[in-house]
mmCIF file of C-alpha atoms in Angstrom:
data_model
loop_
_atom_site.group_PDB
_atom_site.id
_atom_site.type_symbol
_atom_site.label_atom_id
_atom_site.label_comp_id
_atom_site.label_asym_id
_atom_site.label_seq_id
_atom_site.Cartn_x
_atom_site.Cartn_y
_atom_site.Cartn_z
ATOM 1 C CA MET U 68 -0.113 -0.041 0.004
ATOM 2 C CA LEU U 69 1.641 2.935 -1.036
ATOM 3 C CA THR U 70 1.470 6.278 1.366
ATOM 4 C CA ARG U 71 0.388 9.775 1.213
ATOM 5 C CA THR U 72 0.961 12.540 4.006
ATOM 6 C CA LEU U 73 -2.261 14.797 5.233
ATOM 7 C CA GLY U 74 -0.860 18.114 4.357
ATOM 8 C CA ARG U 75 2.063 19.750 5.594
ATOM 9 C CA THR U 76 1.571 19.040 8.951
ATOM 10 C CA GLY U 77 -0.456 15.721 9.309
ATOM 11 C CA PRO U 78 0.181 12.158 9.537
ATOM 12 C CA ALA U 79 1.181 9.558 6.793
ATOM 13 C CA VAL U 80 -1.361 7.563 6.060
ATOM 14 C CA SER U 81 -2.696 4.802 3.333
ATOM 15 C CA ALA U 82 -3.116 6.069 -0.193
ATOM 16 C CA LEU U 83 -6.649 4.761 0.151
ATOM 17 C CA GLY U 84 -8.534 5.455 3.533
ATOM 18 C CA LEU U 85 -11.830 3.704 4.561
ATOM 19 C CA GLY U 86 -14.513 5.014 5.583
ATOM 20 C CA LEU U 87 -16.816 3.440 8.317
ATOM 21 C CA MET U 88 -20.211 5.607 8.286
ATOM 22 C CA GLY U 89 -22.362 2.935 6.351
ATOM 23 C CA MET U 90 -21.497 0.196 8.745
ATOM 24 C CA SER U 91 -23.716 1.852 11.262
ATOM 25 C CA ASP U 92 -26.022 4.551 9.427
ATOM 26 C CA LEU U 93 -27.770 5.662 6.532
ATOM 27 C CA TYR U 94 -27.214 3.227 4.166
ATOM 28 C CA GLY U 95 -29.710 0.415 5.553
ATOM 29 C CA PRO U 96 -28.944 -2.884 7.561
ATOM 30 C CA ALA U 97 -25.339 -3.782 7.875
ATOM 31 C CA ASP U 98 -23.667 -6.863 9.620
ATOM 32 C CA ASP U 99 -21.216 -6.310 12.567
ATOM 33 C CA ALA U 100 -19.550 -9.404 12.314
ATOM 34 C CA GLU U 101 -19.001 -8.694 8.316
ATOM 35 C CA SER U 102 -18.173 -5.132 9.243
ATOM 36 C CA VAL U 103 -15.436 -6.204 11.767
ATOM 37 C CA ALA U 104 -13.894 -8.526 9.416
ATOM 38 C CA THR U 105 -13.610 -5.721 6.536
ATOM 39 C CA ILE U 106 -11.905 -3.598 8.655
ATOM 40 C CA HIS U 107 -9.509 -6.353 9.417
ATOM 41 C CA ALA U 108 -9.238 -7.069 5.965
ATOM 42 C CA ALA U 109 -8.450 -3.180 5.169
ATOM 43 C CA LEU U 110 -5.911 -3.036 7.936
ATOM 44 C CA ASP U 111 -4.325 -6.439 6.349
ATOM 45 C CA ALA U 112 -4.056 -4.594 3.073
ATOM 46 C CA GLY U 113 -1.944 -1.917 4.356
ATOM 47 C CA VAL U 114 -5.067 0.342 4.919
ATOM 48 C CA THR U 115 -4.209 2.713 7.857
ATOM 49 C CA LEU U 116 -6.669 5.440 7.359
ATOM 50 C CA LEU U 117 -10.081 4.807 9.261
ATOM 51 C CA ASP U 118 -12.808 7.117 9.311
ATOM 52 C CA THR U 119 -15.887 6.957 11.674
ATOM 53 C CA GLY U 120 -17.904 9.781 13.835
ATOM 54 C CA ASP U 121 -19.509 9.800 16.771
ATOM 55 C CA PHE U 122 -22.858 10.309 15.906
ATOM 56 C CA TYR U 123 -22.584 7.197 13.249
ATOM 57 C CA GLY U 124 -25.205 5.112 15.154
ATOM 58 C CA MET U 125 -24.906 7.114 18.043
ATOM 59 C CA GLY U 126 -22.150 5.839 19.057
ATOM 60 C CA HIS U 127 -22.067 2.077 17.527
ATOM 61 C CA ASN U 128 -19.617 3.011 15.098
ATOM 62 C CA GLU U 129 -16.854 4.059 16.925
ATOM 63 C CA LEU U 130 -18.057 1.185 19.424
ATOM 64 C CA LEU U 131 -17.901 -1.507 16.438
ATOM 65 C CA LEU U 132 -13.841 0.268 15.386
ATOM 66 C CA ARG U 133 -13.088 -0.813 19.108
ATOM 67 C CA ASP U 134 -14.040 -4.050 18.704
ATOM 68 C CA ALA U 135 -12.233 -4.086 14.726
ATOM 69 C CA LEU U 136 -8.863 -2.711 16.759
ATOM 70 C CA ARG U 137 -9.132 -5.377 19.910
ATOM 71 C CA GLY U 138 -6.005 -7.122 19.569
ATOM 72 C CA ARG U 139 -4.279 -5.079 16.871
ATOM 73 C CA ASN U 140 -1.731 -2.607 17.555
ATOM 74 C CA ARG U 141 -3.289 0.696 17.925
ATOM 75 C CA ASP U 142 -0.232 2.277 16.327
ATOM 76 C CA HIS U 143 -1.246 0.682 13.139
ATOM 77 C CA ALA U 144 -4.075 2.743 12.808
ATOM 78 C CA VAL U 145 -4.585 6.644 12.154
ATOM 79 C CA ILE U 146 -8.405 6.948 13.690
ATOM 80 C CA SER U 147 -10.165 10.204 12.299
ATOM 81 C CA VAL U 148 -13.204 11.062 13.923
ATOM 82 C CA LYS U 149 -15.998 13.759 13.403
ATOM 83 C CA PHE U 150 -17.644 15.299 16.234
ATOM 84 C CA GLY U 151 -20.778 17.796 16.585
ATOM 85 C CA ALA U 152 -23.442 16.859 15.181
ATOM 86 C CA LEU U 153 -26.703 16.186 17.555
ATOM 87 C CA ARG U 154 -29.463 13.492 16.775
ATOM 88 C CA GLY U 155 -32.403 12.582 19.197
ATOM 89 C CA PRO U 156 -33.283 9.206 20.532
ATOM 90 C CA ASP U 157 -34.974 8.555 16.984
ATOM 91 C CA GLY U 158 -32.161 9.195 15.020
ATOM 92 C CA SER U 159 -33.316 12.484 13.780
ATOM 93 C CA TRP U 160 -30.686 15.073 13.100
ATOM 94 C CA LEU U 161 -30.900 18.456 15.617
ATOM 95 C CA GLY U 162 -28.281 20.577 14.495
ATOM 96 C CA TYR U 163 -24.352 20.961 15.270
ATOM 97 C CA ASP U 164 -22.498 21.969 18.648
ATOM 98 C CA SER U 165 -18.999 22.841 18.511
ATOM 99 C CA ARG U 166 -18.770 25.249 21.834
ATOM 100 C CA PRO U 167 -15.622 24.564 23.527
ATOM 101 C CA GLU U 168 -17.174 22.394 26.734
ATOM 102 C CA ALA U 169 -18.825 20.561 24.005
ATOM 103 C CA ILE U 170 -16.153 19.539 21.663
ATOM 104 C CA LYS U 171 -13.700 18.327 25.086
ATOM 105 C CA THR U 172 -17.433 16.460 26.145
ATOM 106 C CA PHE U 173 -17.246 15.094 22.546
ATOM 107 C CA LEU U 174 -14.235 13.789 22.707
ATOM 108 C CA ALA U 175 -13.968 12.223 26.622
ATOM 109 C CA TYR U 176 -17.057 9.743 25.472
ATOM 110 C CA THR U 177 -15.054 8.965 22.110
ATOM 111 C CA LEU U 178 -12.057 8.302 23.748
ATOM 112 C CA ARG U 179 -13.974 5.494 26.415
ATOM 113 C CA ARG U 180 -15.819 4.329 23.389
ATOM 114 C CA LEU U 181 -12.704 3.489 21.105
ATOM 115 C CA GLY U 182 -10.697 2.607 23.953
ATOM 116 C CA THR U 183 -7.881 4.724 23.270
ATOM 117 C CA ASP U 184 -5.770 7.264 24.761
ATOM 118 C CA HIS U 185 -5.979 9.853 21.851
ATOM 119 C CA VAL U 186 -7.724 10.400 18.382
ATOM 120 C CA ASP U 187 -5.195 10.699 15.675
ATOM 121 C CA VAL U 188 -7.301 13.152 13.758
ATOM 122 C CA TYR U 189 -10.091 15.068 15.320
ATOM 123 C CA ARG U 190 -12.897 17.433 13.483
ATOM 124 C CA PRO U 191 -15.902 19.089 13.595
ATOM 125 C CA SER U 192 -18.556 17.553 11.154
ATOM 126 C CA ARG U 193 -20.189 20.774 9.980
ATOM 127 C CA LEU U 194 -19.406 24.564 10.947
ATOM 128 C CA ASP U 195 -20.972 25.444 13.763
ATOM 129 C CA PRO U 196 -22.372 29.164 12.626
ATOM 130 C CA ALA U 197 -22.936 29.930 16.322
ATOM 131 C CA VAL U 198 -19.106 29.431 17.352
ATOM 132 C CA PRO U 199 -16.249 31.208 15.436
ATOM 133 C CA ILE U 200 -13.946 28.834 13.965
ATOM 134 C CA GLU U 201 -11.100 30.795 15.784
ATOM 135 C CA ASP U 202 -12.436 29.402 19.134
ATOM 136 C CA GLN U 203 -13.390 26.045 17.482
ATOM 137 C CA VAL U 204 -9.964 25.485 16.632
ATOM 138 C CA GLY U 205 -8.290 27.297 19.682
ATOM 139 C CA THR U 206 -9.938 24.381 21.837
ATOM 140 C CA LEU U 207 -8.927 21.755 19.173
ATOM 141 C CA GLY U 208 -5.221 23.265 19.968
ATOM 142 C CA GLU U 209 -5.832 22.100 23.919
ATOM 143 C CA LEU U 210 -6.633 19.632 22.965
ATOM 144 C CA VAL U 211 -3.447 19.006 21.147
ATOM 145 C CA LYS U 212 -1.228 20.295 23.903
ATOM 146 C CA ALA U 213 -2.867 18.332 26.295
ATOM 147 C CA GLY U 214 -1.987 15.195 23.969
ATOM 148 C CA TYR U 215 -6.003 13.908 23.584
ATOM 149 C CA VAL U 216 -5.572 14.805 19.906
ATOM 150 C CA ARG U 217 -2.963 14.332 17.503
ATOM 151 C CA HIS U 218 -4.037 16.810 14.612
ATOM 152 C CA ILE U 219 -6.869 18.975 13.550
ATOM 153 C CA GLY U 220 -9.071 18.279 10.606
ATOM 154 C CA LEU U 221 -12.062 20.002 9.178
ATOM 155 C CA SER U 222 -15.157 19.010 7.166
ATOM 156 C CA GLU U 223 -16.797 20.622 4.152
ATOM 157 C CA VAL U 224 -16.008 24.181 5.426
ATOM 158 C CA GLY U 225 -15.364 27.039 1.993
ATOM 159 C CA ALA U 226 -12.358 28.835 1.659
ATOM 160 C CA ASP U 227 -12.429 31.419 4.086
ATOM 161 C CA THR U 228 -13.257 29.698 7.000
ATOM 162 C CA LEU U 229 -10.190 27.501 5.818
ATOM 163 C CA ARG U 230 -7.903 30.772 6.178
ATOM 164 C CA ARG U 231 -9.126 31.621 9.411
ATOM 165 C CA ALA U 232 -8.729 28.255 11.289
ATOM 166 C CA ALA U 233 -5.037 27.630 9.670
ATOM 167 C CA ALA U 234 -4.186 31.375 11.208
ATOM 168 C CA VAL U 235 -5.403 29.526 14.651
ATOM 169 C CA HIS U 236 -3.509 26.477 14.392
ATOM 170 C CA PRO U 237 -1.792 23.946 11.694
ATOM 171 C CA ILE U 238 -4.708 21.884 9.907
ATOM 172 C CA SER U 239 -3.752 18.531 8.735
ATOM 173 C CA ASP U 240 -6.790 18.375 5.864
ATOM 174 C CA LEU U 241 -10.280 19.086 4.603
ATOM 175 C CA GLN U 242 -12.621 16.345 4.757
ATOM 176 C CA ILE U 243 -15.010 16.920 1.681
ATOM 177 C CA GLU U 244 -17.214 15.286 -1.155
ATOM 178 C CA TYR U 245 -14.960 15.060 -4.152
ATOM 179 C CA SER U 246 -16.089 12.488 -7.125
ATOM 180 C CA LEU U 247 -16.744 12.768 -10.750
ATOM 181 C CA LEU U 248 -20.342 13.703 -9.838
ATOM 182 C CA SER U 249 -19.233 16.093 -7.104
ATOM 183 C CA ARG U 250 -16.474 18.702 -8.117
ATOM 184 C CA GLY U 251 -17.292 22.241 -6.584
ATOM 185 C CA ILE U 252 -13.925 22.441 -4.389
ATOM 186 C CA GLU U 253 -12.023 22.688 -7.589
ATOM 187 C CA ALA U 254 -12.848 26.580 -7.738
ATOM 188 C CA GLU U 255 -11.674 27.610 -4.661
ATOM 189 C CA ILE U 256 -11.378 25.217 -2.090
ATOM 190 C CA LEU U 257 -9.023 23.108 -3.274
ATOM 191 C CA PRO U 258 -6.405 25.779 -4.364
ATOM 192 C CA THR U 259 -7.124 27.581 -1.195
ATOM 193 C CA ALA U 260 -6.144 24.028 0.612
ATOM 194 C CA ARG U 261 -2.893 23.775 -1.203
ATOM 195 C CA GLU U 262 -2.292 26.855 -0.572
ATOM 196 C CA LEU U 263 -2.570 26.645 3.130
ATOM 197 C CA GLY U 264 -0.979 23.133 2.881
ATOM 198 C CA ILE U 265 -4.008 21.430 3.711
ATOM 199 C CA GLY U 266 -4.464 17.972 2.442
ATOM 200 C CA VAL U 267 -8.063 16.427 0.992
ATOM 201 C CA THR U 268 -9.537 13.768 2.267
ATOM 202 C CA ALA U 269 -12.127 12.756 -0.105
ATOM 203 C CA TYR U 270 -15.753 11.128 0.800
ATOM 204 C CA GLY U 271 -18.032 10.040 -1.480
ATOM 205 C CA VAL U 272 -15.697 8.997 -4.390
ATOM 206 C CA LEU U 273 -18.194 6.979 -5.870
ATOM 207 C CA SER U 274 -21.603 9.280 -5.221
ATOM 208 C CA ARG U 275 -22.751 7.263 -2.809
ATOM 209 C CA GLY U 276 -23.260 4.416 -4.978
ATOM 210 C CA LEU U 277 -24.295 6.130 -8.374
ATOM 211 C CA LEU U 278 -20.475 5.827 -9.987
ATOM 212 C CA SER U 279 -20.063 1.940 -8.631
ATOM 213 C CA GLY U 280 -21.428 -0.038 -11.411
ATOM 214 C CA HIS U 281 -23.624 -1.499 -9.182
ATOM 215 C CA TRP U 282 -26.595 0.829 -9.041
ATOM 216 C CA SER U 283 -29.879 -0.126 -11.327
ATOM 217 C CA PRO U 284 -33.125 2.246 -11.354
ATOM 218 C CA SER U 285 -35.082 -0.409 -10.154
ATOM 219 C CA ARG U 286 -32.929 -1.107 -6.636
ATOM 220 C CA GLU U 287 -35.207 -0.672 -3.506
ATOM 221 C CA LEU U 288 -33.716 1.804 -0.921
ATOM 222 C CA ALA U 289 -33.942 -0.329 2.859
ATOM 223 C CA ALA U 290 -36.083 1.759 5.551
ATOM 224 C CA GLY U 291 -33.585 4.629 6.901
ATOM 225 C CA ASP U 292 -31.310 5.122 3.741
ATOM 226 C CA PHE U 293 -30.766 8.326 2.817
ATOM 227 C CA ARG U 294 -30.784 8.306 -0.420
ATOM 228 C CA GLY U 295 -33.807 7.879 -1.073
ATOM 229 C CA TYR U 296 -34.284 11.656 -0.155
ATOM 230 C CA SER U 297 -31.485 12.486 -2.180
ATOM 231 C CA PRO U 298 -31.766 14.414 -5.604
ATOM 232 C CA ARG U 299 -29.183 12.503 -7.929
ATOM 233 C CA PHE U 300 -31.306 9.137 -6.830
ATOM 234 C CA ARG U 301 -34.549 10.357 -7.695
ATOM 235 C CA GLY U 302 -37.012 10.443 -10.792
ATOM 236 C CA GLU U 303 -35.181 11.922 -14.212
ATOM 237 C CA ASN U 304 -32.213 12.501 -12.451
ATOM 238 C CA LEU U 305 -31.394 9.126 -11.811
ATOM 239 C CA ASP U 306 -31.572 8.259 -15.215
ATOM 240 C CA ARG U 307 -29.172 11.095 -16.542
ATOM 241 C CA ASN U 308 -26.602 10.153 -13.606
ATOM 242 C CA LEU U 309 -26.682 6.284 -14.397
ATOM 243 C CA ALA U 310 -26.372 7.705 -18.215
ATOM 244 C CA LEU U 311 -22.831 9.226 -17.187
ATOM 245 C CA THR U 312 -22.189 6.016 -15.475
ATOM 246 C CA ASP U 313 -22.402 3.698 -18.343
ATOM 247 C CA ALA U 314 -20.506 6.007 -20.221
ATOM 248 C CA LEU U 315 -17.366 5.647 -17.549
ATOM 249 C CA ALA U 316 -18.180 1.727 -17.436
ATOM 250 C CA LYS U 317 -17.101 1.744 -21.122
ATOM 251 C CA LEU U 318 -13.894 2.996 -20.526
ATOM 252 C CA ALA U 319 -13.063 0.914 -17.514
ATOM 253 C CA ALA U 320 -14.208 -2.307 -19.844
ATOM 254 C CA ALA U 321 -11.304 -1.148 -22.117
ATOM 255 C CA LYS U 322 -8.806 -0.773 -19.622
ATOM 256 C CA GLY U 323 -9.549 -4.072 -18.101
ATOM 257 C CA ILE U 324 -11.177 -2.706 -14.762
ATOM 258 C CA THR U 325 -14.221 -1.963 -13.153
ATOM 259 C CA THR U 326 -16.241 1.367 -13.230
ATOM 260 C CA ALA U 327 -15.744 1.865 -9.398
ATOM 261 C CA GLN U 328 -11.928 1.045 -9.848
ATOM 262 C CA LEU U 329 -11.583 4.048 -12.859
ATOM 263 C CA ALA U 330 -14.188 6.699 -10.517
ATOM 264 C CA ILE U 331 -11.737 6.049 -7.520
ATOM 265 C CA ALA U 332 -8.813 6.070 -9.413
ATOM 266 C CA TRP U 333 -9.760 9.118 -11.162
ATOM 267 C CA VAL U 334 -9.750 10.839 -7.632
ATOM 268 C CA ALA U 335 -6.594 9.593 -6.462
ATOM 269 C CA ALA U 336 -5.124 11.193 -9.773
ATOM 270 C CA GLN U 337 -6.136 14.773 -8.649
ATOM 271 C CA GLY U 338 -2.816 15.032 -6.619
ATOM 272 C CA ASP U 339 -0.980 13.364 -4.108
ATOM 273 C CA ASP U 340 -2.358 15.640 -1.421
ATOM 274 C CA VAL U 341 -5.782 13.767 -1.830
ATOM 275 C CA VAL U 342 -6.913 10.393 -0.359
ATOM 276 C CA PRO U 343 -9.913 8.701 -1.341
ATOM 277 C CA LEU U 344 -12.194 7.296 1.339
ATOM 278 C CA VAL U 345 -14.056 4.289 0.217
ATOM 279 C CA GLY U 346 -16.866 3.359 2.553
ATOM 280 C CA ALA U 347 -17.196 -0.480 1.658
ATOM 281 C CA ARG U 348 -19.057 -2.270 4.161
ATOM 282 C CA THR U 349 -18.160 -5.621 2.822
ATOM 283 C CA ARG U 350 -14.565 -7.584 2.015
ATOM 284 C CA ALA U 351 -16.073 -8.063 -1.591
ATOM 285 C CA ARG U 352 -16.457 -4.127 -2.261
ATOM 286 C CA LEU U 353 -12.844 -3.481 0.084
ATOM 287 C CA ALA U 354 -11.339 -5.833 -2.573
ATOM 288 C CA GLU U 355 -12.696 -4.011 -5.523
ATOM 289 C CA SER U 356 -11.625 -0.860 -4.399
ATOM 290 C CA LEU U 357 -8.169 -2.004 -2.873
ATOM 291 C CA GLY U 358 -7.530 -3.048 -6.995
ATOM 292 C CA THR U 359 -7.689 0.631 -7.439
ATOM 293 C CA THR U 360 -3.949 1.089 -5.940
ATOM 294 C CA ASP U 361 -2.840 -0.592 -9.362
ATOM 295 C CA VAL U 362 -4.574 1.826 -11.760
ATOM 296 C CA GLU U 363 -2.654 4.071 -13.216
ATOM 297 C CA LEU U 364 -4.036 7.097 -15.364
ATOM 298 C CA THR U 365 -2.503 8.423 -18.558
ATOM 299 C CA ASP U 366 -3.191 12.423 -19.621
ATOM 300 C CA ALA U 367 -5.049 10.581 -22.340
ATOM 301 C CA ASP U 368 -7.171 8.483 -19.700
ATOM 302 C CA LEU U 369 -7.839 11.552 -17.747
ATOM 303 C CA ALA U 370 -8.961 13.470 -20.964
ATOM 304 C CA GLU U 371 -11.330 10.814 -21.843
ATOM 305 C CA ILE U 372 -13.040 10.466 -18.236
ATOM 306 C CA GLU U 373 -13.070 14.157 -18.563
ATOM 307 C CA ALA U 374 -14.750 14.067 -21.740
ATOM 308 C CA ALA U 375 -17.623 11.425 -20.570
ATOM 309 C CA VAL U 376 -18.125 12.871 -17.399
ATOM 310 C CA PRO U 377 -17.619 16.895 -17.482
ATOM 311 C CA ALA U 378 -17.518 18.650 -14.383
ATOM 312 C CA GLY U 379 -21.223 19.942 -13.769
ATOM 313 C CA ALA U 380 -22.995 17.073 -15.431
ATOM 314 C CA ALA U 381 -24.592 15.795 -12.674
ATOM 315 C CA ALA U 382 -28.015 15.848 -12.064
ATOM 316 C CA GLY U 383 -29.254 17.252 -8.836
ATOM 317 C CA GLY U 384 -27.464 18.445 -6.038
ATOM 318 C CA ARG U 385 -25.244 16.350 -3.320
ATOM 319 C CA TYR U 386 -27.584 16.962 -0.749
ATOM 320 C CA ALA U 387 -32.033 17.959 -0.374
ATOM 321 C CA ASP U 388 -31.244 21.912 0.176
ATOM 322 C CA ALA U 389 -32.247 21.515 3.706
ATOM 323 C CA GLN U 390 -28.720 19.556 4.315
ATOM 324 C CA LEU U 391 -27.216 21.829 1.681
ATOM 325 C CA ALA U 392 -27.693 25.039 4.175
ATOM 326 C CA HIS U 393 -25.918 23.918 6.700
ATOM 327 C CA LEU U 394 -22.274 23.326 4.467
ATOM 328 C CA ASP U 395 -20.078 26.411 4.677
ATOM 329 C CA SER U 396 -18.469 24.608 1.556
ATOM 330 C CA GLU U 397 -21.357 25.665 -0.490
ATOM 331 C CA LYS U 398 -21.998 29.362 0.818
#
């Protein structure tokens, strides 16, 4: 497994990371035993970056990761944790809280659930508009000094917020959606991150399954699968987006790889400062994603991909309007 560094100040991590959200939440039922086996397979393959959130399954995801790391060398994993999202007992979303006292409380519970004395990268899941980013990063900096956090990350923030945050404390990386269907960061956010020496951990690289090559218009979504509310998975939007996937599939077939592998490889090819996160929930899907590490894209390949799926071609927003309103990266 090749490695990349999260920005100028962050840790060295595997060139491909594993996002754990779907093992606990938002994509329908998952099997805990298979999830743990998938994390084990990732670690055995050299994947070190494991991304979770304290609100994924209301703590379930962190407990799952604790189970997976039991008996393993903790220092072989780079654990990235998002915090701040508030949820009710019914799973509803209640806003975000990044007050200094809330950050410290969230971390205390995370450390206990994970069974560790530190988190490698700790980041607010969204920008809390009620708390200046300087105060949020200042509090995280205190936790770095105390040894509870190794590096500070951010998630889904815009260029101005990146600058303000970096003026307070070094930021290792920005976690943000980036795929062939979601390229909004290229105009301002990505250049700013590079100017500041901040890496990018890209989630949604398969656009939540649209670019996987495994999606069909007739697929029925399980209860609780938030893709049922996503504009890109509804009506004519879905048909148009799957047509883009078909075009990508033809290019993948010509290279002797899968559609998903080509989509992931495109993200990885956008720069050595970009680390794709794959949301594999099974060993089979993980194995497919790991095959990406052997894929090399030439300039000609990239030009063909750009022609097949040009920037801005996606039909529908990446989130519903109500969710987009919480994204500083979209303002």
